[in-house]
Every structure is written in C-alpha cells, then in structure tokens.
Amino acid sequence: MTTKTGIGASVLRKEDARFITGTGAYTDDLSLPGQVYCVFVRSPHARAIIKSIDTTDAESSGGVIAIFTGEDLRSDGIGDLPCGWLVKSKDGSDMLAPSHPAIATTHVNYVGDIYAMVIAETIEEAKNAAELVEADFEVLTPVVDVATATTADQIHENVPNNQCYDWELGDSAAADGAFANAVHVTSLDIVNNRLIPNAIEPRAALGNHDAASGSYTLYTTSQNPHLERLILAAFVNVAPEAKLHVISPDVGGGFGSKIFVYAEETAVIWATAKVGRPIKWRAERIESFQADAHGRDHVTRAELALSGDGEFLGLRVKTIANMGAYLSTFASSVPTYLYGTLLSGQYKTPAIHVEVKSVFTNTAPVDAYRGAGRPEATYVVERLVETAARELGVDPAELRRKNFIQPSDFPYATPVALTYDTGDYEASLERALSLAKYSEFAKRRNESEANGRKRGIGFSCYIEACGLAPSQVALSLGAGVGLFESAEVRVDVTGSVTVMTGTHSHGQGHETTFAQVVSDKLGIPFENVTVVHGDTSKSDYGLGTYGSRSLVVGGSAIATATDKVIAKAKKIAAHMLNSTEEQVSFDDGIFKIPDSNESLSFGEVAFSAYVPGDFPIEELEPGLSEKAFYDPANFTYPAGTHICEVEVDPGTGTTEIVSFVAVDDFGTVINPMIVEGQVHGGITQGIGQAMLEHGVYDADGQLLTGSYMDYTMPRADDVPDFIVDTTVTPCTHNPLGAKGCGEAGAIGATAAVMNAITNALDVKELAMPATAETVWRAITGD
Amino acid sequence: MYSFKYHSVSSTEEACTLFESSESAVYLSGGMTLIPTLKQRLDYPTDVIDLGAIDDLQGIDTENGSVRVGSRTCHADVACNPHIQALADLAGGIGDLQVRNCGTIGGSIANNDPAADYPAALLGLGATVHTNNRDIRADEFFLDLFETALHTGEIVTAVSFPTPLRAAYVKFPNPASRYAIVGVFVAEHNTGIRVAVTGAGSCVFRATAIEEVLQRDFRPAVVEGVSVDHSKFNSDIHASQEFRGHLVTEMTKRAVAKIA
C-alpha cells in the first residue's frame, strides 16, 4: 500500500510535537514524593591509591542524608559492573577483565572515577557535602598513551602488560602469501581519534524502592532498559529481576553512550533502599565529558597488497585499541567483532588478516559510539584504497569498481567471517559520481587554484554489518545475551492498535516509523497506532536500540506479530462471512470473500474478537493480540558511497566542505524523511571526527577537552547542504527488506572527508582531526 | 552555585555603596562569564550586584565624530549600529545569538579575557573607557591576563570610540568556543595606524612593528615581511605559539585587504 502514511511515505514525526513544545518527559523532568538528590565525588587524579576516605565533615554538612563509599556497596553484596562480551585471545585464553566496582574501593583509575556518593535533601546541599569528603590519595604515574600502554606501569593487578586481549581474525598465512606475490603494497599508519559522545540530554537516574512490595523502579536514560534490568539484577545483584522495573522515558540522544550500564544508576538504585527515599541524579556536562564512555581511539598499521593491474590481493591490519580504565559493557566487542569483520569492505579481497590488541589506560572507558568499530574499519579500508589509487595513478573510482563484489557474487562470504546477502555497490557509486558531478571536478579544481585555494575530492565506499544480531552467531562469538527482538501488537476493542517493542527510541522516530509499518499492513489509519517502548513492565524482554537494529530486528518482530494478528483476524472474518479462512482475502484493511459483495473492516473484526457474539469461540480464543520474537538470520549490510569535496585556504589551513554527496543502500525505506535526517546527523558526526572532534588527555591523564570551550562539536555552519540519495537492494532475509540507516553517515563520512583533504594537500597521511593548524603545517611542510 | 545575596540597583552610586559594604561582592552585567563561573562553583561572592536596572548605562550615542556605547549595551545592539562598521562587525561576531543578546561591552572589557574581541576594538580605535569616577585611555586600561586598570569596585559606565578613517576586524575563531584564537583590529586614524591583536597573547596588544610598515605603505603584502615574535604567545590544543604568530600576520593582511 502506498499512502500518505504507509511504508515509503515521509510522514511527519508523531513525537516531534511534544519535543518541540517542551512537553516531553525526560528523566530529569520526573520527580517523586520525598525525592532526594545525589552527587558523586569523582577522582581528580588519573591514577591513585585510595589510602583512606574521611566523610566526617561531609556527614555533618547541612541536609545530608547519607554518604556511601565503595566498601558500603561491596559489603552489601553489590557486584562489579560486568562486560557483556567475552573475547578470546589468539592463544585461546579469555580476555582479562579488571574488577570494575561502581564506586572505587582501592584505586581510582581515571579522572572522573567515582569514590563516594553523597545524598542530601537538595542538590546544592549534596554538592556542599561532596566538597567536604576528604580522600587521602597516593598518586601514581598514569598510563595515558595507547600506543605504549603494554610497556607502561601495570594498572590492574590481574592484567599484565595492561593488555585485555590479543585477538586475531582471518588467515595470516594466506595474507602473507598475498603480500609475497604483490606488485604494489600500500601502507598507512592510522590513528582513529578518541571521540566523546555528547548527547543533548546528559545521563540521569531516578530510583525508587517500595518497601511494602520490596520492588525497585529505576527511571534512567538507557537505550536498552531490559538489558539494564538484566545486568543490574543478574550480575550486580541490586534486586531480583522480577522486583526491578526499569523505565527509559523520553531520552535525548544516545549515539551508543547510553547502551551501557554505568556506575551512577547502579549506585542510585542500590542506595534508594538504603535511605528509604527516591534518589535523583543527573550528570552535569563536565561529568558527561569525564565519565560517559568515549568512542574510537585506535592506533593502526594497515597494508594493502595489489597486483600489477590493481587487483586487491591481501590486507593486513594491526590495531591497538584503547579500552580506557575498565571494560565498559560492550567494549571488548567493538574493536574485534564489529571491526575486524568489516575489513573486507565492498571488495573481493581474498586474504585478510587482522590483529587487535586491546589495552587499558588511565582514561575514561571506551565503548561503542555511533558505528562502533565499523567507522574504524571503513576508515582503514577506504583510506588505504584511496591511497593505493593515488600511488598507482589510477582513478580512485575505477580502482574501486575493479575490486567491487559484483551483484552476481551474492551471497558473498568474506575472509573475515561475514556473508553479505545482497548489494549493488557500483549502482551507488555511479549515482554518487553523477550527483557529485565528478567528471567536472578538474575544472572546479582549476578554478579554485586560480583563486589561491586548494581543492580536493575524496571517496568512501563503506559497508557495515547492522541489524544486531543473529543470536547464535553472536553467542558463539562471545556475546553474553541473545540479540533478537520482541514485539506485541495489541488490537484494541475499537480497532486501534498498541504496539509494544523492546527497542528504544531516543531520537530515531520509532513512534512514527513503526506506526507506519503497522498501519500499512493492517490498512488502518496511522493515527490509530500507538507505539510503546522503554518500559520493562510493558514490553517483553528485548534488547534495545543500537547497531542500526531497531527497524531491522524490532520492526521485523512487529511485522511478524502483525502478520499473526492478520492470520487470526482472517479466521474470525471467515466465521463472520460464513466462509473459510482460505477464501478470505485481506487488503487495505478490508476482509473479503470471492464473488460476494460482503466485506468486513478490520475494526469490525477486532470488535468481534472482544465482543465475541459472532465469533468461532469453539475454535479460537477471544481477543486479538499477538506477540513475536524475531531473531535475524544474518546481519544486514547497508552500503553506499560518500563523496566529499573540500576547498582549503592555504593562508590559514581552514578547510571548507564545499560538497558532500551520500548515496546509501538501506534496503527498503519506511520513512525517507527520517532516513534523510539520520544520514544528515551521521555525516555530521563523521565530519566532526575528521575535522573537529578530539578527546584529549594530557600526560597526567587530565582531560583537556572537558567542556564545549575545548571539545569541538560540529555545528550547522561547519557542514554543507548534503546531497543524499538512496539505491535499493532489499535485504533478503527479513520481512521488511530493511537494512538499517542509523550509523551509515558516521561510518562512511570520515574517510571521504580525509581522502578529500589529503587529495587537496597532496599528502599521504594527515592526522585527525584535520584542524586548521594540522592542515597549515601539512602545507608549509612542518 | 553557592548561595549569595542578590541585589538589583538603580544607580552606580547605590551599586558602589553596596559593593563597599559587602564582604565580597561582584557586579553582574550580562553574566556571560560570571554566571557559568558561579555555576561551576569557581567563584563564591557573598553578594551579586546586578547592574541591569541602571538605565543610563544603556544605549549608543553618536556625537562629535565619536560613538559612545553605554557599558550595559549588549553586543547585538552594537552589531546593529553602523556608525563604525568595523565595530559593528566585531560585535556581530562575538559568541552566538544568545550571547550577543545578553553579553555587554562593559562586562567584556572589565573581564579582559585574553581571547575576547572587544579589547581589540578598544585598543585599535584608541577608545576611552568611562567609569563612575574617571576616564581611562584604552592604551592604559588592559594590563594583563584578566587584569585591567579598574580599581576594586569601580564601574565601567561607557566606552567612547573615535571614528576612524577606515577600520576592519578579522578574527580566526577557536572552532570550539568561537572566541578569537587570533583577532586583529586594524584602524587608520588622523593620528596614524593602529593594529591591535587579541587572542594571541595574555592580553590584547598593539603590533607596533606592523603598524610602522603599514604607516608607510597600507597594503596587505607589506605585512608579510614583518616578523612576529611568538615566543610569549599562548599555546593550547587549538593553536601553537607558532601558528598564532602566523595568524597575526594572516589576519592583519586580511583586515588590511578589506579596507585598502
């Protein structure tokens, strides 16, 4: 059905009215009777031994209710914050995970690490008391540099060489063989700069304990409330799962940083029972900078082996990935199964070998951030391919074409453990070349040069594995949870529909997109579909939102449950029409039988399901509500081409992006407007990484970019008007044909930008972010 | 923030009296620096004296070839006054829209942030700072990092700018804060050329060597050969001393090019 609100329509977002008018309900907007406030006392040192903590003065400060230290949690049986993905080293040994208490007990290991929590009647009283908590620290030399972390002082007792694991994927001998036969080898040293996520809404938690029932309710800024509940119950021992209710209300952005179970909400939900009052905490922006999980932070050596005519023969990649001070919830998976597996890119590279050492440093934990591993992989592959083209004097588009996996090659098994189901990489490349007016680039470059400016163009033909994830594949690779998704499609008596999903929308517009899917399938008005998410007592166990999975996995669950509703409704309709189920057709919300003028609307059948007078009560249960748990058969593989064109002012090193084209294949698109918005946001973050953003610690482990005065977020005037388009090869293995679009922009854009700037400057390597000074030095030869 | 007593006053006299009788008072003008400082508990005055209700600190008058800007005049208002276009351009490039509608010239110069824009305009235009008890030439007003010639409790009431023959301000903004990494105000007066540089050092300064060459030959190209000693310049993650030194030359060239 193609309607103004069905699949494929750019419906305005249902949720925007409340967001734009300030009537959303974010965690910090919620308050409970008797609520008190919490402030965390954070380490000013990157690495220190806690010799003692004196809370005497703080406890006598006005309004203080309680002060807790790590010992209080430990003695109450509260466990460490776990990492949910077990990665094994190449020798078969398990990764080494240091103890990660919510509140530090013996050591603090990064600036911002929590060593006490203060609970008081007001936030100001809590802050006053926090200043009076006195810790005696023995300050140690911190480990800050990722490249030399394995030879620096040992941070954690059980982690020699600060090495979490030494992992590999692919065939080392085959890759070495490819290099032995290579006519040309292109190599690059690549630093993938550390990023700090910066959602608009800071993290927050509001905990309540009901002494009468013994149950806990946690309102928090989580991308996956069920996972939060599971981990707090099963691993941290806060409460039995059945006694813990987690609600993620409106959440203002996450970008991955709100996937994880953090110390703060853990301490809040635990302490609420201790003090017998609801407790609220909301991060101040400086806490977000210090203690939200950061992203990226890789140091890589990468080599591409080519034949004489530019055929890719092999790829070798060695990466050191920074985990920060502790393992965040999914940290271990990001530089391994979300990175190494993507190094085939869009190409038929027959031999690939990747080694990744993950190391600990005295910096904030590093975990998934929009794209999570896949931007890092794309950056390696696409910088190498572009550099190889330049070294060989071949058009970079032509070199890619020559090596693309062809439509006839699908399903295509890569040498790095994935099987791509479908795609047409040349189609997106050709469309992007046309939109970028590539054939006229030389003319534009000449014009720029005449004006004293340097012009460059850069490509990025990215691929990503999305729709996390086939549970058995993920579990076999070390995941601690399945990665299916739940849905319930509950038809109301009057024929309206309530959809419960285990995914969570924190900006993505699920309330709109999912309603489009259901309204399209049931032929009922879009307005009659309400999507409910973010509440563990309303939705079945689901895995939340990340990895561009919500539509692909969650939407497929919804589509499947909707099909079950239709199947049951057909049986009811058959009875009502005195026909058989096989005879009943359902189209555009109407049940019909052949050769008859009789028909029933969806609403009439729904009514009969709940007021079962005319109803096959002996064969069917009354009611019309169906559930589905959808486990994907494979990952999905969105792919596309980004082309960036820049102009550099050599006088200042300032780079302007003069054109940015993105042609993406997301499979079936439900709402083109929302998809376009996702692409814009993602590209902006990708540009941010390339040119602006950098989380910087000094040698003492102090965060130099702890506010917007120093951490450069991309702004509207930093980016051009994007030219975006899509090509479509529907996913072959899910009911919607969708592949996911949330991360593509951030995955593809960075390499395109850096390829364009290095092209303009005619340099091989350039550090990110390509700030004015970095570019100026490249021009002046410093 | 810590608790403090808030006062709204209707005259500078009342403000000064309160200031003197308080244990540790601060004046609040636009609050663009003070409020974030208080929120982060980096300052803890006992009393905050809000100058916002003093009517005669507001507004812009053009008289006798000069522009007098009341100290409580916000950047957005200065940006809309074309009498000295370079001054309007400078004000229009401070911070963002919200900052320009709240931040004031008096607050900015009394704070004397090394990366603020206004000090370059005052020094470049040879302005005079009027306070509640005296006039101070811009040349003597800006002393060092966050340090001015103001006495404790003294209130800036207005700034008078002589109208130059021609003038331009060009800045290279910090990509994060949008403060000036380097901002250069070039102005030609009957008395000669003035080139004032903000952002590069600990305090706004005049680039006298550049002024001399421009005095002889007002063309962008002549700036190229003047060596800028960057050894005492600021250095941070956004720009090294050397890059700031280069930007002084480059921004000066661009300012000259705008009006040559």
Short mmCIF file of N, CA and C in Angstrom, two decimals, chain A residues 170-186 303-308 310-317 348-353 403 415:
data_model
loop_
_atom_site.label_atom_id
_atom_site.label_comp_id
_atom_site.label_asym_id
_atom_site.label_seq_id
_atom_site.Cartn_x
_atom_site.Cartn_y
_atom_site.Cartn_z
N GLY A 170 40.95 -14.00 10.54
CA GLY A 170 41.42 -14.17 9.17
C GLY A 170 42.60 -15.11 9.09
N ASP A 171 43.06 -15.29 7.88
CA ASP A 171 44.11 -16.28 7.59
C ASP A 171 45.44 -15.55 7.43
N SER A 172 46.27 -15.69 8.46
CA SER A 172 47.55 -14.99 8.46
C SER A 172 48.45 -15.46 7.31
N ALA A 173 48.51 -16.78 7.13
CA ALA A 173 49.40 -17.33 6.09
C ALA A 173 48.94 -16.90 4.70
N ALA A 174 47.63 -16.92 4.49
CA ALA A 174 47.10 -16.51 3.18
C ALA A 174 47.41 -15.03 2.92
N ALA A 175 47.28 -14.23 3.97
CA ALA A 175 47.56 -12.80 3.79
C ALA A 175 49.05 -12.60 3.49
N ASP A 176 49.90 -13.28 4.24
CA ASP A 176 51.34 -13.14 3.99
C ASP A 176 51.68 -13.58 2.56
N GLY A 177 51.03 -14.66 2.12
CA GLY A 177 51.24 -15.13 0.75
C GLY A 177 50.85 -14.08 -0.27
N ALA A 178 49.74 -13.41 -0.01
CA ALA A 178 49.28 -12.36 -0.92
C ALA A 178 50.31 -11.24 -1.01
N PHE A 179 50.89 -10.91 0.12
CA PHE A 179 51.89 -9.82 0.10
C PHE A 179 53.16 -10.28 -0.61
N ALA A 180 53.48 -11.56 -0.48
CA ALA A 180 54.67 -12.05 -1.17
C ALA A 180 54.51 -11.96 -2.69
N ASN A 181 53.26 -12.06 -3.14
CA ASN A 181 53.00 -12.01 -4.59
C ASN A 181 52.64 -10.62 -5.09
N ALA A 182 52.62 -9.65 -4.18
CA ALA A 182 52.13 -8.33 -4.56
C ALA A 182 53.11 -7.60 -5.48
N VAL A 183 52.55 -6.87 -6.41
CA VAL A 183 53.36 -5.98 -7.24
C VAL A 183 53.47 -4.62 -6.58
N HIS A 184 52.41 -4.27 -5.88
CA HIS A 184 52.43 -2.98 -5.17
C HIS A 184 51.83 -3.17 -3.77
N VAL A 185 52.45 -2.52 -2.80
CA VAL A 185 51.90 -2.54 -1.44
C VAL A 185 51.70 -1.10 -0.98
N THR A 186 50.50 -0.82 -0.52
CA THR A 186 50.21 0.49 0.06
C THR A 186 50.08 0.33 1.56
N GLU A 303 48.10 -2.45 5.70
CA GLU A 303 48.77 -2.63 4.40
C GLU A 303 47.83 -3.33 3.43
N LEU A 304 47.87 -2.86 2.21
CA LEU A 304 47.06 -3.46 1.15
C LEU A 304 48.00 -3.94 0.05
N ALA A 305 47.85 -5.21 -0.31
CA ALA A 305 48.67 -5.78 -1.39
C ALA A 305 47.86 -5.78 -2.68
N LEU A 306 48.51 -5.31 -3.77
CA LEU A 306 47.80 -5.23 -5.05
C LEU A 306 48.61 -5.94 -6.15
N SER A 307 47.87 -6.41 -7.13
CA SER A 307 48.52 -6.97 -8.31
C SER A 307 48.93 -5.84 -9.25
N GLY A 308 49.59 -6.20 -10.32
CA GLY A 308 50.05 -5.20 -11.28
C GLY A 308 48.91 -4.42 -11.91
N GLY A 310 46.08 -3.68 -10.37
CA GLY A 310 45.25 -3.03 -9.37
C GLY A 310 44.23 -3.91 -8.69
N GLU A 311 44.44 -5.20 -8.78
CA GLU A 311 43.53 -6.12 -8.09
C GLU A 311 43.98 -6.25 -6.64
N PHE A 312 43.02 -6.19 -5.70
CA PHE A 312 43.39 -6.33 -4.29
C PHE A 312 43.71 -7.81 -4.03
N LEU A 313 44.89 -8.05 -3.46
CA LEU A 313 45.31 -9.43 -3.18
C LEU A 313 45.21 -9.76 -1.70
N GLY A 314 45.50 -8.79 -0.88
CA GLY A 314 45.50 -9.09 0.55
C GLY A 314 45.52 -7.83 1.39
N LEU A 315 45.10 -8.00 2.63
CA LEU A 315 45.03 -6.88 3.57
C LEU A 315 45.56 -7.36 4.91
N ARG A 316 46.48 -6.58 5.48
CA ARG A 316 46.97 -6.89 6.83
C ARG A 316 46.77 -5.65 7.70
N VAL A 317 46.19 -5.89 8.86
CA VAL A 317 45.88 -4.77 9.75
C VAL A 317 46.31 -5.14 11.17
N LYS A 348 36.42 -7.64 -3.13
CA LYS A 348 36.76 -9.07 -3.18
C LYS A 348 38.22 -9.25 -2.80
N THR A 349 38.60 -8.81 -1.62
CA THR A 349 39.97 -9.02 -1.18
C THR A 349 40.05 -10.46 -0.67
N PRO A 350 40.84 -11.30 -1.33
CA PRO A 350 40.75 -12.73 -0.99
C PRO A 350 41.39 -13.13 0.33
N ALA A 351 42.36 -12.37 0.78
CA ALA A 351 43.06 -12.77 2.02
C ALA A 351 43.17 -11.58 2.96
N ILE A 352 42.66 -11.75 4.14
CA ILE A 352 42.69 -10.66 5.12
C ILE A 352 43.12 -11.22 6.46
N HIS A 353 43.98 -10.51 7.12
CA HIS A 353 44.33 -10.89 8.48
C HIS A 353 44.39 -9.63 9.34
N ASN A 403 37.44 -3.75 -8.08
CA ASN A 403 37.53 -4.70 -6.98
C ASN A 403 36.21 -4.97 -6.26
N PRO A 415 36.55 -13.14 3.75
CA PRO A 415 37.56 -13.88 4.52
C PRO A 415 37.53 -13.52 6.01
#
